[in-house]
CSV table of C-alpha atoms in Angstrom, one decimal:
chain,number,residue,atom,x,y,z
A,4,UNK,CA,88.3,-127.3,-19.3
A,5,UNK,CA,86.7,-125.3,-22.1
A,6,UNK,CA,87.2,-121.4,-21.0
A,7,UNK,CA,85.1,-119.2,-23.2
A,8,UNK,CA,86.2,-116.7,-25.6
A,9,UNK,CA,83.3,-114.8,-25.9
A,10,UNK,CA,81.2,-113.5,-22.7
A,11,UNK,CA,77.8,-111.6,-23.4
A,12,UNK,CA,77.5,-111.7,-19.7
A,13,UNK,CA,79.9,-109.1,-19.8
A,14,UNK,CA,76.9,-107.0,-20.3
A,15,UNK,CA,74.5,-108.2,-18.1
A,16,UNK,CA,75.8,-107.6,-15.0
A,17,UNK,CA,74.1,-105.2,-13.3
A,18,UNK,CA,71.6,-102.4,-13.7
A,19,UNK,CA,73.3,-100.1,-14.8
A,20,UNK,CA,75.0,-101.9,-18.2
A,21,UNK,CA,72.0,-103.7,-18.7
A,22,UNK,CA,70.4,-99.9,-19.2
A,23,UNK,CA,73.1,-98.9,-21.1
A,24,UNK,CA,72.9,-101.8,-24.0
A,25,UNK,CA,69.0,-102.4,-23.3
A,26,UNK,CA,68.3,-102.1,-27.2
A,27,UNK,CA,63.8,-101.0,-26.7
A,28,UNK,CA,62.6,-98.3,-24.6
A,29,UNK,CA,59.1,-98.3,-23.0
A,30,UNK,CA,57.5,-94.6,-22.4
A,31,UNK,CA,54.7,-93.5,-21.0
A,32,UNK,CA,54.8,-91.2,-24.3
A,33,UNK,CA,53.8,-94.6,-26.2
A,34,UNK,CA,50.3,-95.4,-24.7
A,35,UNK,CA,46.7,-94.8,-25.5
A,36,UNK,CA,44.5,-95.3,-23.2
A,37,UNK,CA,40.7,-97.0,-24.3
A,38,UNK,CA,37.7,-95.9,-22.8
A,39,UNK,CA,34.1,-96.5,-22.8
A,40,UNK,CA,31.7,-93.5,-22.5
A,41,UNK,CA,27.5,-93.8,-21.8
A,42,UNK,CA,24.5,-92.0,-21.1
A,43,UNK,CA,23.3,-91.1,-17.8
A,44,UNK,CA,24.8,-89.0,-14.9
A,45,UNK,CA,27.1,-90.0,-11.5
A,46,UNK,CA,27.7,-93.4,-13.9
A,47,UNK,CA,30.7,-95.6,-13.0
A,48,UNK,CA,29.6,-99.2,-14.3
A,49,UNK,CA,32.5,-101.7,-13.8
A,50,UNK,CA,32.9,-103.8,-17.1
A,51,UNK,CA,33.6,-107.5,-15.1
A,52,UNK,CA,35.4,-109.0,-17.8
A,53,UNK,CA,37.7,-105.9,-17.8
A,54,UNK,CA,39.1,-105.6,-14.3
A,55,UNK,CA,39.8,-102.2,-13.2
A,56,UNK,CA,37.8,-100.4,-16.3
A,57,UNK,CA,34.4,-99.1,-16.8
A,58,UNK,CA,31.4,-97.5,-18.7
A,59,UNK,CA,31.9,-93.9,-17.9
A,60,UNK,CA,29.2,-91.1,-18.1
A,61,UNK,CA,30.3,-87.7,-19.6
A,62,UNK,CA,30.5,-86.3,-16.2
A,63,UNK,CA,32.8,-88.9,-14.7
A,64,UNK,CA,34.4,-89.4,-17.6
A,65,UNK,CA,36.2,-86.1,-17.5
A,66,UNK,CA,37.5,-87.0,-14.0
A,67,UNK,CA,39.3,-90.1,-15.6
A,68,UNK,CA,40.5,-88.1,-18.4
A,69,UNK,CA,42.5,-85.8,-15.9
A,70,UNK,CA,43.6,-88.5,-13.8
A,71,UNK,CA,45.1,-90.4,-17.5
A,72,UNK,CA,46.6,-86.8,-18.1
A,73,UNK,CA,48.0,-86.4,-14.4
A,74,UNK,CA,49.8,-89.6,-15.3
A,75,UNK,CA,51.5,-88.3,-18.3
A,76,UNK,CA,49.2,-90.9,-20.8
A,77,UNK,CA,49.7,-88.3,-24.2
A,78,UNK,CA,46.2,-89.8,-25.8
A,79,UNK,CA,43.0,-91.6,-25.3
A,80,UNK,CA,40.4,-93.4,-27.3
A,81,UNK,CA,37.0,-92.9,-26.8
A,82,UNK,CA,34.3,-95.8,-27.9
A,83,UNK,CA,30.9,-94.9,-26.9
A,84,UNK,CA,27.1,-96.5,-25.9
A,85,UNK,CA,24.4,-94.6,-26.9
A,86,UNK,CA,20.4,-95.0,-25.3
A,87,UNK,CA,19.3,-95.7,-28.6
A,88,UNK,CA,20.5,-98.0,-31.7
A,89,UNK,CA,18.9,-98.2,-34.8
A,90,UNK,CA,19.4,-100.2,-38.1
A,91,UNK,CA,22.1,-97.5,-38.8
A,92,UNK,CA,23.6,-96.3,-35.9
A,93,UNK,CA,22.0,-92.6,-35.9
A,94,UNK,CA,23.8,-91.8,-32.7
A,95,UNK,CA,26.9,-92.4,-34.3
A,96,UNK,CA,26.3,-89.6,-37.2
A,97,UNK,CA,24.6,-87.1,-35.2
A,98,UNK,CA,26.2,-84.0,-33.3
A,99,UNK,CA,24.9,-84.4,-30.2
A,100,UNK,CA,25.5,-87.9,-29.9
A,101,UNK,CA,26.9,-89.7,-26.7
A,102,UNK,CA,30.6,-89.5,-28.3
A,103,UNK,CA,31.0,-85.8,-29.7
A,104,UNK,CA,29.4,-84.6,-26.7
A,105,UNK,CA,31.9,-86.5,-24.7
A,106,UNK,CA,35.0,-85.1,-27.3
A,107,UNK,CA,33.4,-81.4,-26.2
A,108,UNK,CA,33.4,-82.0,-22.4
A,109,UNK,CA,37.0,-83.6,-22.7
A,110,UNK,CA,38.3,-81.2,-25.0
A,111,UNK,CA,37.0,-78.4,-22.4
A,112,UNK,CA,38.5,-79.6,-19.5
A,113,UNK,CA,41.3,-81.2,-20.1
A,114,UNK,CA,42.8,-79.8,-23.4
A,115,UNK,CA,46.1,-81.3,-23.6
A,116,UNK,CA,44.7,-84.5,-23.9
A,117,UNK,CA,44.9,-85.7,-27.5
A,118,UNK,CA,41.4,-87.0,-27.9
A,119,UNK,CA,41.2,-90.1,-30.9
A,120,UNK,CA,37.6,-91.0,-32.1
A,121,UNK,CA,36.8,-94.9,-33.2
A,122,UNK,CA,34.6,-94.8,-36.1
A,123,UNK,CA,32.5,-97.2,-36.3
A,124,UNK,CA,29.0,-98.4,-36.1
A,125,UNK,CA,29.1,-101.7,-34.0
A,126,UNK,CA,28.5,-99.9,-30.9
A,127,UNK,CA,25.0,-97.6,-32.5
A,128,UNK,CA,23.7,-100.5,-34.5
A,129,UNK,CA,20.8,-102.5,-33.5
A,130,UNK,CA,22.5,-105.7,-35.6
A,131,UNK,CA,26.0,-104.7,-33.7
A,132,UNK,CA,27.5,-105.3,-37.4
A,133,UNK,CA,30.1,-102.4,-39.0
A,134,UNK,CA,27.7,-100.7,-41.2
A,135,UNK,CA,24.4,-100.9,-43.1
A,136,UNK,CA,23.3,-104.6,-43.3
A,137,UNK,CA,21.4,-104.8,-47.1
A,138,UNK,CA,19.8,-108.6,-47.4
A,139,UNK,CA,22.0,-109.7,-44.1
A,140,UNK,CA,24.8,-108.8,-45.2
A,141,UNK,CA,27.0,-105.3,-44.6
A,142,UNK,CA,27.1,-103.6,-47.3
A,143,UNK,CA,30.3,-101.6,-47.9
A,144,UNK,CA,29.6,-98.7,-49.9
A,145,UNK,CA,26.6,-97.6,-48.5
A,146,UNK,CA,29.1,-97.8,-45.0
A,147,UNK,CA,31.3,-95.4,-46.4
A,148,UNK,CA,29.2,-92.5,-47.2
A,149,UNK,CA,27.9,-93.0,-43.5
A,150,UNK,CA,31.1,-93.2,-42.4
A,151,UNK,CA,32.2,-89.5,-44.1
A,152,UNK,CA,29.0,-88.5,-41.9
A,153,UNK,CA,29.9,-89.8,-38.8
A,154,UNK,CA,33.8,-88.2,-38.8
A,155,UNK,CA,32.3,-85.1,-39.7
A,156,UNK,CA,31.2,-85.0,-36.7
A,157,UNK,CA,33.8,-85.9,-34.8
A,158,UNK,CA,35.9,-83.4,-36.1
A,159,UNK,CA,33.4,-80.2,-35.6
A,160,UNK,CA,33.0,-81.7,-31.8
A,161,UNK,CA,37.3,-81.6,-31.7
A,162,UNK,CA,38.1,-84.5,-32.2
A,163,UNK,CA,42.6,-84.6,-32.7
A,164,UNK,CA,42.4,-87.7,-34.6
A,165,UNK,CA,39.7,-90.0,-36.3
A,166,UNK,CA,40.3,-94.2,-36.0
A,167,UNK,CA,38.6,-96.4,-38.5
A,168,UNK,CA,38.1,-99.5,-37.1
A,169,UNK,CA,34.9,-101.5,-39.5
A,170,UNK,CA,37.2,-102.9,-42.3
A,171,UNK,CA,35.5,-101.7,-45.3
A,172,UNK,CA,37.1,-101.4,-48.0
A,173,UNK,CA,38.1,-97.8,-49.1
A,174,UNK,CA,37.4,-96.5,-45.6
A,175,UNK,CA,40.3,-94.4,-45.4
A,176,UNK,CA,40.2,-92.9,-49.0
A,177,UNK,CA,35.9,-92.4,-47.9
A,178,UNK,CA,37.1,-90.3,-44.8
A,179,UNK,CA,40.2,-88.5,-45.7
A,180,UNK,CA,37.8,-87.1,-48.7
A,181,UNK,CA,35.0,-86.0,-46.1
A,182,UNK,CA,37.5,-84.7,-43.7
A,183,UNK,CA,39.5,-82.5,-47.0
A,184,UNK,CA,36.5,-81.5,-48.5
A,185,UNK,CA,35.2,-79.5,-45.3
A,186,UNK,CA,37.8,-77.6,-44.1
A,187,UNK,CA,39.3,-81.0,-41.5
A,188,UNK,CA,42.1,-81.9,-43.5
A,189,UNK,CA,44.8,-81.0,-40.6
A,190,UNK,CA,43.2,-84.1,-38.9
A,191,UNK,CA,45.0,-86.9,-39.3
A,192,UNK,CA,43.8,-90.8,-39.5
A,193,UNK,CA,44.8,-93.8,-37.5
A,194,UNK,CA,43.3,-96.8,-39.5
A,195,UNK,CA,43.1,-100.4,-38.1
A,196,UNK,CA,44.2,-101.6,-41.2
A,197,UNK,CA,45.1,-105.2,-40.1
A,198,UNK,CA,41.9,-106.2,-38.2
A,199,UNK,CA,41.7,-109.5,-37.5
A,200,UNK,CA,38.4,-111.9,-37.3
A,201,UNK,CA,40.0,-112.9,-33.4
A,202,UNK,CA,38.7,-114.3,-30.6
A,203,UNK,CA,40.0,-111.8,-28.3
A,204,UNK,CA,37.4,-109.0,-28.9
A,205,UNK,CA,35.0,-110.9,-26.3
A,206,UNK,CA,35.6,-108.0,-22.9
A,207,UNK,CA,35.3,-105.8,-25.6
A,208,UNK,CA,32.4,-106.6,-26.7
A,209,UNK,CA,30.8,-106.9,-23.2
A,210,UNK,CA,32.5,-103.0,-22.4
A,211,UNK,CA,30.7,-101.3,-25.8
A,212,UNK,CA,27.7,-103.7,-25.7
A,213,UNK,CA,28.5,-104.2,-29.2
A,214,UNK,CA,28.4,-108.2,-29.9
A,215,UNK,CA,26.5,-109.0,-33.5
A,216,UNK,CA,23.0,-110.0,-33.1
A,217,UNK,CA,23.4,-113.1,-35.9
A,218,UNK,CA,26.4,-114.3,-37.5
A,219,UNK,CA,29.7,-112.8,-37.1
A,220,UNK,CA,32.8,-110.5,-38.5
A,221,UNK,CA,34.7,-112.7,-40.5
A,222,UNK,CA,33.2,-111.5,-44.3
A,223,UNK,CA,34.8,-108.2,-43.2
A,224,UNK,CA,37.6,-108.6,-40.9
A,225,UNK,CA,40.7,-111.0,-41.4
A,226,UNK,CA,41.7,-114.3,-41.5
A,227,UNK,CA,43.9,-115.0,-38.4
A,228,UNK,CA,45.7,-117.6,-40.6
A,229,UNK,CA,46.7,-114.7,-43.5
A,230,UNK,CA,50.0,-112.5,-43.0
A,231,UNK,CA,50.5,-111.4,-46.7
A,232,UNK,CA,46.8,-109.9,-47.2
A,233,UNK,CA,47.9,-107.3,-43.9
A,234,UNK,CA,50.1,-106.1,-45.9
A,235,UNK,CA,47.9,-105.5,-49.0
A,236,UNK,CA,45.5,-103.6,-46.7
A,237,UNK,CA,48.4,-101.6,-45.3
A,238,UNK,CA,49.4,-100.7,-48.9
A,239,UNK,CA,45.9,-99.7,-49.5
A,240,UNK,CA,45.2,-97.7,-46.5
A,241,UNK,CA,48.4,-95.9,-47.1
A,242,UNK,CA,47.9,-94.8,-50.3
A,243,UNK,CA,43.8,-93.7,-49.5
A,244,UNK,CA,45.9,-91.3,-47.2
A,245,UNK,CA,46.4,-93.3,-43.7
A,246,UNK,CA,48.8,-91.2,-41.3
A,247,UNK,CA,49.1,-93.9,-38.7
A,248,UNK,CA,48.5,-98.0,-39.6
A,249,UNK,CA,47.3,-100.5,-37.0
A,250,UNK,CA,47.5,-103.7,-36.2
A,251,UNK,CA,44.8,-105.5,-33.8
A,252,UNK,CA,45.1,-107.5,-31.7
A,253,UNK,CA,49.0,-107.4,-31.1
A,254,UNK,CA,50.5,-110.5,-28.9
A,255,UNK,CA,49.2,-113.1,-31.6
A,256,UNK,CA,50.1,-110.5,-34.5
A,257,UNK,CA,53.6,-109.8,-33.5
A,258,UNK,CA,54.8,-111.2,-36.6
A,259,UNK,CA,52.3,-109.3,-38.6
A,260,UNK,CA,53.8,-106.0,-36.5
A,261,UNK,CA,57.2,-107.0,-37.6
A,262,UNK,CA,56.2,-107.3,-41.2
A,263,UNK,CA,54.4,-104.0,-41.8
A,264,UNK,CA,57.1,-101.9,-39.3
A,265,UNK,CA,59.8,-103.5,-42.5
A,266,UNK,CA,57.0,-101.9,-45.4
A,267,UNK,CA,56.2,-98.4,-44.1
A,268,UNK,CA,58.0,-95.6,-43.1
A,269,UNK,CA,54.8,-94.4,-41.5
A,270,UNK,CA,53.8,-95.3,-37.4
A,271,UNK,CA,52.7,-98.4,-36.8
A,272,UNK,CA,50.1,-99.1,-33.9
A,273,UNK,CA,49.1,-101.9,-32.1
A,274,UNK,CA,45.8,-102.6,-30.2
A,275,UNK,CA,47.1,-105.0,-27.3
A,276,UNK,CA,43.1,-105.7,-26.9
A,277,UNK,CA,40.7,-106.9,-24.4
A,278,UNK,CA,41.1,-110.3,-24.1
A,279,UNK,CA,44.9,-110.5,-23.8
A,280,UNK,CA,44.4,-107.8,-20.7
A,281,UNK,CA,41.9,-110.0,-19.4
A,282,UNK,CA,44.6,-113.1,-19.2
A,283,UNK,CA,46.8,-111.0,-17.7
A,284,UNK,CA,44.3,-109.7,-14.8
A,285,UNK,CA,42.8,-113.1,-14.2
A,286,UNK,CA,46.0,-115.1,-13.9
A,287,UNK,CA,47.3,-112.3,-11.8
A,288,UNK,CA,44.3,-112.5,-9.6
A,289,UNK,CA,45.0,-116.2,-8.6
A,290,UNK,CA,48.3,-115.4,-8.1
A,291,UNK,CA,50.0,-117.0,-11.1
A,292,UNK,CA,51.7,-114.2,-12.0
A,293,UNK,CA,53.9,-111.3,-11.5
A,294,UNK,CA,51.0,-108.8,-13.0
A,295,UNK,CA,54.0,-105.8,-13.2
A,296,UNK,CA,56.6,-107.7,-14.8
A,297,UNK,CA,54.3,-109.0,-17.2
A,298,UNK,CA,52.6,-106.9,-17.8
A,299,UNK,CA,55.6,-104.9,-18.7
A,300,UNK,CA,57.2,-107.3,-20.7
A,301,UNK,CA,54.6,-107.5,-22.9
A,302,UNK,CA,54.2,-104.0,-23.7
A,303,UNK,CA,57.9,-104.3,-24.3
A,304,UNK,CA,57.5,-107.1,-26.9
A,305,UNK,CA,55.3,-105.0,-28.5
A,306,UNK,CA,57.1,-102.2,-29.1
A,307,UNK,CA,60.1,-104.3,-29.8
A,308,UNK,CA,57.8,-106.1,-32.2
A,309,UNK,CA,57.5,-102.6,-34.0
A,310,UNK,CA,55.1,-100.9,-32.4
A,311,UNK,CA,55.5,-97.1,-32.0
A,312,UNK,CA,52.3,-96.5,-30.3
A,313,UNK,CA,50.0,-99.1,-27.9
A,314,UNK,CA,46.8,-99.1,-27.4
A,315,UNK,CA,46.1,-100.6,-23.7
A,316,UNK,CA,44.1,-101.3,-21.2
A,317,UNK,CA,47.4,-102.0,-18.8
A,318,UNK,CA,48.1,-98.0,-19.9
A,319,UNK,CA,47.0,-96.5,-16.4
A,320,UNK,CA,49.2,-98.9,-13.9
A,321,UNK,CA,52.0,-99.0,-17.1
A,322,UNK,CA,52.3,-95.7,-16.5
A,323,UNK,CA,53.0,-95.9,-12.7
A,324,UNK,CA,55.1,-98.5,-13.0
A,325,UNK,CA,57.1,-96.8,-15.8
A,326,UNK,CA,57.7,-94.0,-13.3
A,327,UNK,CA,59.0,-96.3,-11.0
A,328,UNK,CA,61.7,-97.2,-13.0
């Protein structure tokens, strides 16, 4: 009988070994939590698709920030839904709109959290498209001068950090020159610089009411089939002056993680989005799965992907499970 030389069992045997060797570490210190804010007082609307999350108003919304802060969470990201769109999202560019008044009354009571700001327009638009739409089709550099707008302010309501999320091109170069040239350049930028065209985004687009009124994404967002072109808009984001790179969504994209963690030296994100939570929660809800182990696991892969930070809906019960451990 064959008797084995070599035994990696030798370091699986218990606990305590498998600790020791365990080669990626899952922290609560890795998570960013999404939220949705709206108009409106006493609001708590649940978001269906999304199990567990909701529209928030301001008000309530500060009580989830402190209950995401009394779990240790480091950071949120806020994405709001104003009363009013327009052809160009006003409410997204103007200082007392639904989301800078929401970065004030977080910032006031809870100032520990580290507030980050999407910037977009998908969520202000009537069209529910990135930007300005010229002859039905967004037009990209009118997008970026209203994108310098709308970070403004963000950063004079306190925003910590500003996320780009439309995929125009020179977004990041647009914003870090807006944020520079008016006394914000200590603010640093997460871009979502690999944004994909996925089929995913669908909770999402329920949570922000943001789904496009005709055609789609795709002319402005990425082909799920391309890995090479993530890493061309990588190197562009990080030489317009990107402090952070992201890549949405993640458990599809792991390769695409992998490949970007190997180019930059910078931290890499990952948006583990609202459709791969959804799968989770649904097949947990008939009893398919383990919801914790999974759950866990796939934050894991993540990070082990590359990740340094992880943007999640899972971040809230991660985190109590995390302190479990």
């Amino acid at each position: 009988m064959f008797t084995p030389y070599y035994r990696p069992r030798r370091l699986r045997r218990n606990e305590n070994i498998r600790r020791m060797v365990r080669e990626t570490h899952l922290s609560v210190d890795d998570l960013i939590f999404p939220l949705f804010v709206t108009e409106g007082k006493n609001v708590k609307n649940p978001i269906h698709s999304m199990p567990g999350n909701f529209q928030w108003s301001i008000d309530l919304l500060v009580e989830e920030v402190k209950e995401v802060h009394r779990l240790g969470i480091p950071a949120i990201i806020l994405f709001g839904i104003p009363d009013h769109k327009d052809p160009v999202g006003s409410d997204a560019m103007n200082d007392e709109g639904i989301i800078q008044r929401a970065v004030k009354a977080i910032k006031d009571a809870v100032p520990e959290m580290y507030v980050i700001t999407d910037v977009c327009f998908c969520e202000y638009t009537d069209h529910g498209h990135c930007g300005a739409v010229v002859d039905g089709d967004v037009d990209n550099d009118s997008t970026l001068e209203m994108l310098g707008n709308q970070v403004l302010t963000h950063a004079r309501a306190g925003a910590d950090m500003v996320a780009p999320s439309g995929m125009m091109d020179g977004m990041v170069g647009a914003i870090r020159e807006a944020l520079d040239d008016n006394g914000f350049e200590k603010i640093p930028i997460m871009s979502y610089a690999a944004k994909y065209a996925s089929a995913f985004y669908g909770p999402f687009r329920d949570a922000a009411e943001s789904a496009p009124q005709f055609g789609d994404r795709r002319s402005y967002q990425m082909d799920p089939s391309n890995a090479r072109e993530a890493l061309y808009e990588v190197d562009l984001d990080v030489n317009e002056g990107a402090d952070i790179i992201m890549v949405k969504p993640a458990l599809s994209y792991l390769d695409v993680i992998r490949r970007v963690r190997e180019r930059i030296e910078l931290p890499v994100a990952a948006y583990n989005v609202s459709g791969e939570f959804s799968m989770v929660k649904a097949a947990a809800q008939q009893g398919w799965i383990d919801e914790k182990r999974v759950t866990l696991e796939i934050l894991t892969s993540i990070k082990r992907a590359g990740a340094d930070l992880i943007l999640t809906y899972h971040a809230k019960d991660a985190a109590r499970w995390l302190a479990e451990l």
